[in-house]
Amino acid sequence: MPNSNSKFHCNHRGGQEAGRRELVSRSLQSAQYCLEEQDFGTAYAHYLLVLNLAPELKTSVKETFQFTLFKWAEELDSLARIQDLFNCYEQALELYPNDEVICNSMGEHLFRMGFRDEAAGYFHKAVKLNPDFADAKENFYRVANWLVERWHFIMLNDTKRNLTYLKAIENAVCSGSKSVLDIGTGTGILSMFAKKAGASFVYACELSKTMYELACDVVAANNMEREIKLLHLKSLDIEIPKHIPERVSLVVTETVDAGLFGEGIVESLIHAWEHLLLQPK
């Protein structure tokens, strides 16, 4: 009897495998036929089935799957079926999470729809995955021109201003302020000043996804990614101990122009004083 059961299970598994192979083969044939008929939506559905049933085929069907996805996405875009378009890209990225071409294409759709911050994230990921991907680099620089305000470059090249900030931060840290919060960190320059001045703990928050990712790159390029904790958050949303372990002894910010009112920095500083900053005894 044990031998009979073993044989039955073996035959059952063999039958399942044969059925899977048959379904995969038929779906591939149907997908190819749909492509020839320019029925991209049905072809896309067949490829999804194939890739879920036979993930070992991901490499061999990758280029055809990409072509099908992009053609179907164009149709969905023209029909204003935006949610369906995003769903297709989410499904594709679940199958190919590290595919720079799909990330770049998703970013292009987001950019055309006005979601520039989100688009920048996908372009940035595509460039990270393949630094030689020219289209993704061009797209990232283009969207960065929309999102990175010109005054960032002016401030970064204002030597006198930066040295004044550096000196003030050094004085504060030397006077005992060993934990620092940088509100609206931008490129992360003040956080790096604080760390170089000797602060034990440095936290930085940035609301813009593009600027947050830029700050991550800048901090990493200066070998400080383990010493500065970057938060993609508005300062008003920072919670203790969820985001930072305890109140800090120094708050720094560069937003001292008209942004003082337009970006809600007054509320941020009040919040920092009341909830995030150590109170004098």
Short mmCIF file of C-alpha atoms in Angstrom, two decimals:
data_model
loop_
_atom_site.label_atom_id
_atom_site.label_comp_id
_atom_site.label_asym_id
_atom_site.label_seq_id
_atom_site.Cartn_x
_atom_site.Cartn_y
_atom_site.Cartn_z
CA MET A 1 0.00 0.00 0.00
CA PRO A 2 2.70 2.62 0.81
CA ASN A 3 4.23 1.95 -2.57
CA SER A 4 0.86 2.36 -4.25
CA ASN A 5 0.25 5.69 -2.45
CA SER A 6 3.71 6.91 -3.38
CA LYS A 7 3.07 6.00 -7.00
CA PHE A 8 -0.31 7.77 -6.92
CA HIS A 9 1.18 10.99 -5.52
CA CYS A 10 4.01 10.83 -8.03
CA ASN A 11 1.57 10.43 -10.89
CA HIS A 12 -0.60 13.24 -9.50
CA ARG A 13 2.36 15.62 -9.31
CA GLY A 14 3.42 14.60 -12.77
CA GLY A 15 -0.05 15.31 -14.06
CA GLN A 16 -0.10 18.75 -12.44
CA GLU A 17 3.27 19.63 -13.95
CA ALA A 18 2.15 18.48 -17.38
CA GLY A 19 -1.01 20.57 -17.02
CA ARG A 20 1.03 23.62 -16.00
CA ARG A 21 3.35 23.26 -18.99
CA GLU A 22 0.39 22.87 -21.33
CA LEU A 23 -1.33 25.97 -19.95
CA VAL A 24 1.89 28.00 -20.19
CA SER A 25 2.45 26.87 -23.78
CA ARG A 26 -1.09 27.73 -24.83
CA SER A 27 -0.97 31.10 -23.08
CA LEU A 28 2.28 31.97 -24.86
CA GLN A 29 0.73 31.07 -28.19
CA SER A 30 -2.37 33.13 -27.38
CA ALA A 31 -0.23 36.08 -26.30
CA GLN A 32 1.70 35.97 -29.57
CA TYR A 33 -1.52 35.77 -31.59
CA CYS A 34 -2.97 38.75 -29.67
CA LEU A 35 0.17 40.76 -30.37
CA GLU A 36 -0.15 40.05 -34.07
CA GLU A 37 -3.75 41.25 -33.87
CA GLN A 38 -2.64 44.28 -31.80
CA ASP A 39 -4.90 43.19 -28.94
CA PHE A 40 -2.38 44.36 -26.36
CA GLY A 41 -4.67 44.15 -23.34
CA THR A 42 -5.40 40.45 -23.84
CA ALA A 43 -1.76 39.75 -24.70
CA TYR A 44 -0.72 41.46 -21.46
CA ALA A 45 -3.15 39.31 -19.45
CA HIS A 46 -1.72 36.15 -21.05
CA TYR A 47 1.85 37.19 -20.21
CA LEU A 48 0.85 37.85 -16.62
CA LEU A 49 -0.52 34.32 -16.40
CA VAL A 50 2.61 32.86 -17.99
CA LEU A 51 4.98 34.71 -15.67
CA ASN A 52 3.02 33.76 -12.57
CA LEU A 53 2.85 30.10 -13.59
CA ALA A 54 6.39 29.89 -14.94
CA PRO A 55 8.69 32.47 -13.31
CA GLU A 56 11.62 30.62 -14.85
CA LEU A 57 10.62 32.25 -18.17
CA LYS A 58 11.09 35.80 -16.91
CA THR A 59 14.36 36.32 -18.73
CA SER A 60 13.30 34.82 -22.04
CA VAL A 61 10.00 36.76 -22.34
CA LYS A 62 11.18 39.98 -20.71
CA GLU A 63 11.55 42.13 -23.82
CA THR A 64 8.26 40.97 -25.34
CA PHE A 65 6.51 41.54 -22.01
CA GLN A 66 7.91 45.06 -21.83
CA PHE A 67 6.74 45.82 -25.38
CA THR A 68 3.26 44.51 -24.56
CA LEU A 69 3.08 46.48 -21.32
CA PHE A 70 4.10 49.74 -22.97
CA LYS A 71 1.63 49.33 -25.85
CA TRP A 72 -1.20 48.47 -23.48
CA ALA A 73 -0.27 51.39 -21.23
CA GLU A 74 -0.48 53.75 -24.22
CA GLU A 75 -4.00 52.53 -24.92
CA LEU A 76 -5.06 52.90 -21.29
CA ASP A 77 -3.58 56.40 -21.23
CA SER A 78 -5.49 57.40 -24.38
CA LEU A 79 -8.70 56.07 -22.81
CA ALA A 80 -8.00 57.97 -19.56
CA ARG A 81 -8.04 54.67 -17.64
CA ILE A 82 -5.39 55.98 -15.28
CA GLN A 83 -5.95 53.61 -12.38
CA ASP A 84 -5.80 50.59 -14.71
CA LEU A 85 -2.56 51.95 -16.16
CA PHE A 86 -0.99 52.27 -12.70
CA ASN A 87 -2.24 48.80 -11.75
CA CYS A 88 -0.50 47.33 -14.79
CA TYR A 89 2.80 48.96 -13.87
CA GLU A 90 2.48 47.80 -10.27
CA GLN A 91 1.92 44.24 -11.49
CA ALA A 92 4.89 44.53 -13.84
CA LEU A 93 7.16 45.86 -11.09
CA GLU A 94 6.14 43.01 -8.81
CA LEU A 95 7.40 40.64 -11.49
CA TYR A 96 10.45 42.75 -12.42
CA PRO A 97 11.18 44.93 -9.35
CA ASN A 98 14.68 45.84 -10.57
CA ASP A 99 13.87 46.61 -14.19
CA GLU A 100 15.13 50.09 -15.04
CA VAL A 101 13.19 50.26 -18.32
CA ILE A 102 9.83 49.66 -16.62
CA CYS A 103 10.71 52.13 -13.83
CA ASN A 104 11.61 54.78 -16.40
CA SER A 105 8.41 54.21 -18.37
CA MET A 106 6.31 54.47 -15.20
CA GLY A 107 8.07 57.74 -14.42
CA GLU A 108 7.28 59.09 -17.88
CA HIS A 109 3.57 58.43 -17.44
CA LEU A 110 3.58 60.04 -13.99
CA PHE A 111 5.43 63.08 -15.30
CA ARG A 112 2.96 63.60 -18.16
CA MET A 113 0.11 63.42 -15.67
CA GLY A 114 1.67 66.07 -13.46
CA PHE A 115 2.94 63.81 -10.67
CA ARG A 116 6.47 65.19 -10.89
CA ASP A 117 7.70 64.27 -7.44
CA GLU A 118 6.58 60.66 -7.88
CA ALA A 119 8.03 60.58 -11.41
CA ALA A 120 11.39 61.73 -10.08
CA GLY A 121 11.40 58.78 -7.69
CA TYR A 122 11.01 56.28 -10.53
CA PHE A 123 13.59 58.03 -12.73
CA HIS A 124 15.99 58.09 -9.79
CA LYS A 125 15.47 54.37 -9.18
CA ALA A 126 16.06 53.63 -12.88
CA VAL A 127 19.36 55.54 -12.81
CA LYS A 128 20.37 53.75 -9.61
CA LEU A 129 19.69 50.40 -11.26
CA ASN A 130 21.59 51.35 -14.41
CA PRO A 131 23.79 54.47 -14.18
CA ASP A 132 24.43 54.25 -17.95
CA PHE A 133 20.73 54.40 -18.86
CA ALA A 134 20.74 57.65 -20.87
CA ASP A 135 16.94 58.06 -21.16
CA ALA A 136 16.45 57.72 -17.41
CA LYS A 137 19.26 60.19 -16.66
CA GLU A 138 17.83 62.72 -19.08
CA ASN A 139 14.36 62.29 -17.57
CA PHE A 140 15.66 62.63 -14.03
CA TYR A 141 17.55 65.84 -14.82
CA ARG A 142 14.50 67.22 -16.63
CA VAL A 143 12.14 66.61 -13.72
CA ALA A 144 14.77 67.83 -11.26
CA ASN A 145 14.72 71.18 -13.05
CA TRP A 146 11.04 71.41 -12.16
CA LEU A 147 11.41 70.31 -8.57
CA VAL A 148 14.74 71.68 -7.34
CA GLU A 149 14.33 75.41 -6.84
CA ARG A 150 17.03 77.61 -8.35
CA TRP A 151 17.82 79.17 -4.99
CA HIS A 152 19.29 75.85 -3.82
CA PHE A 153 22.18 76.34 -6.21
CA ILE A 154 22.62 79.99 -5.22
CA MET A 155 22.76 79.07 -1.53
CA LEU A 156 25.17 76.18 -2.06
CA ASN A 157 27.56 78.54 -3.84
CA ASP A 158 27.26 81.31 -1.25
CA THR A 159 30.52 80.69 0.58
CA LYS A 160 30.08 83.49 3.11
CA ARG A 161 26.60 82.32 4.05
CA ASN A 162 27.67 78.68 4.40
CA LEU A 163 30.70 79.54 6.53
CA THR A 164 28.45 81.61 8.80
CA TYR A 165 26.11 78.63 9.27
CA LEU A 166 29.07 76.32 9.84
CA LYS A 167 30.54 78.59 12.52
CA ALA A 168 27.21 78.98 14.30
CA ILE A 169 26.63 75.22 14.33
CA GLU A 170 30.17 74.56 15.54
CA ASN A 171 29.66 77.04 18.39
CA ALA A 172 26.37 75.42 19.40
CA VAL A 173 27.77 71.90 19.32
CA CYS A 174 30.89 72.92 21.25
CA SER A 175 28.62 74.54 23.83
CA GLY A 176 26.93 71.21 24.52
CA SER A 177 24.30 70.68 21.82
CA LYS A 178 25.12 67.10 20.92
CA SER A 179 21.84 66.07 19.25
CA VAL A 180 20.65 68.02 16.22
CA LEU A 181 17.50 68.15 14.08
CA ASP A 182 17.74 69.73 10.62
CA ILE A 183 14.29 70.85 9.42
CA GLY A 184 13.89 70.98 5.63
CA THR A 185 17.35 69.57 5.07
CA GLY A 186 17.39 70.09 1.28
CA THR A 187 20.78 68.83 0.15
CA GLY A 188 21.74 67.89 3.72
CA ILE A 189 24.50 70.48 4.06
CA LEU A 190 23.57 71.68 7.58
CA SER A 191 23.29 68.10 8.84
CA MET A 192 26.78 67.40 7.56
CA PHE A 193 28.03 70.60 9.20
CA ALA A 194 26.57 69.37 12.50
CA LYS A 195 28.16 65.95 12.20
CA LYS A 196 31.55 67.38 11.27
CA ALA A 197 31.28 69.74 14.24
CA GLY A 198 31.07 66.73 16.54
CA ALA A 199 27.34 66.22 17.17
CA SER A 200 26.68 62.73 18.48
CA PHE A 201 23.24 62.35 16.89
CA VAL A 202 22.02 64.12 13.78
CA TYR A 203 18.49 63.82 12.35
CA ALA A 204 17.19 65.52 9.23
CA CYS A 205 13.69 65.73 7.75
CA GLU A 206 12.66 66.65 4.23
CA LEU A 207 9.13 66.68 2.81
CA SER A 208 10.01 66.70 -0.90
CA LYS A 209 10.69 63.16 -2.11
CA THR A 210 13.10 64.44 -4.75
CA MET A 211 15.11 66.53 -2.28
CA TYR A 212 15.02 63.69 0.28
CA GLU A 213 16.53 61.27 -2.26
CA LEU A 214 19.05 63.91 -3.31
CA ALA A 215 20.05 64.40 0.33
CA CYS A 216 20.46 60.62 0.71
CA ASP A 217 22.85 60.61 -2.25
CA VAL A 218 24.82 63.63 -1.00
CA VAL A 219 25.14 62.24 2.52
CA ALA A 220 26.20 58.84 1.16
CA ALA A 221 28.75 60.48 -1.15
CA ASN A 222 30.27 62.04 1.96
CA ASN A 223 30.28 58.69 3.81
CA MET A 224 27.83 59.89 6.47
CA GLU A 225 24.82 57.69 5.70
CA ARG A 226 25.31 55.77 8.96
CA GLU A 227 25.79 58.92 11.02
CA ILE A 228 22.88 61.06 9.81
CA LYS A 229 19.33 59.74 9.99
CA LEU A 230 17.27 61.14 7.11
CA LEU A 231 13.48 61.19 7.40
CA HIS A 232 11.09 61.68 4.48
CA LEU A 233 8.67 63.56 6.70
CA LYS A 234 7.28 66.96 7.52
CA SER A 235 8.71 68.10 10.86
CA LEU A 236 5.18 68.42 12.24
CA ASP A 237 4.77 64.66 11.73
CA ILE A 238 7.90 63.61 13.63
CA GLU A 239 7.06 61.55 16.71
CA ILE A 240 9.19 60.52 19.67
CA PRO A 241 10.33 57.74 19.96
CA LYS A 242 8.86 56.47 16.67
CA HIS A 243 11.10 58.55 14.41
CA ILE A 244 13.77 59.92 16.74
CA PRO A 245 14.54 58.39 20.15
CA GLU A 246 14.38 61.56 22.24
CA ARG A 247 14.24 65.35 22.17
CA VAL A 248 17.16 67.08 20.50
CA SER A 249 19.27 69.88 21.93
CA LEU A 250 19.59 71.92 18.71
CA VAL A 251 17.28 72.64 15.77
CA VAL A 252 18.69 74.11 12.54
CA THR A 253 16.95 75.19 9.35
CA GLU A 254 17.84 77.08 6.19
CA THR A 255 14.33 78.32 5.40
CA VAL A 256 14.80 81.97 6.28
CA ASP A 257 13.41 83.79 3.22
CA ALA A 258 9.76 84.14 2.18
CA GLY A 259 9.49 80.41 2.87
CA LEU A 260 9.39 81.39 6.52
CA PHE A 261 5.67 81.88 5.95
CA GLY A 262 4.93 80.04 2.72
CA GLU A 263 6.34 76.66 3.81
CA GLY A 264 4.93 76.74 7.31
CA ILE A 265 8.34 76.95 8.92
CA VAL A 266 6.98 79.05 11.79
CA GLU A 267 4.64 76.22 12.76
CA SER A 268 7.50 73.76 12.33
CA LEU A 269 9.77 75.69 14.67
CA ILE A 270 7.03 76.08 17.27
CA HIS A 271 6.37 72.34 17.05
CA ALA A 272 10.09 71.61 17.36
CA TRP A 273 10.37 73.87 20.40
CA GLU A 274 7.36 72.35 22.13
CA HIS A 275 7.80 68.68 21.27
CA LEU A 276 11.24 67.92 19.83
CA LEU A 277 13.67 70.32 21.50
CA LEU A 278 15.04 69.91 25.00
CA GLN A 279 13.64 72.63 27.23
CA PRO A 280 16.02 74.77 29.31
CA LYS A 281 15.88 73.97 33.01
#
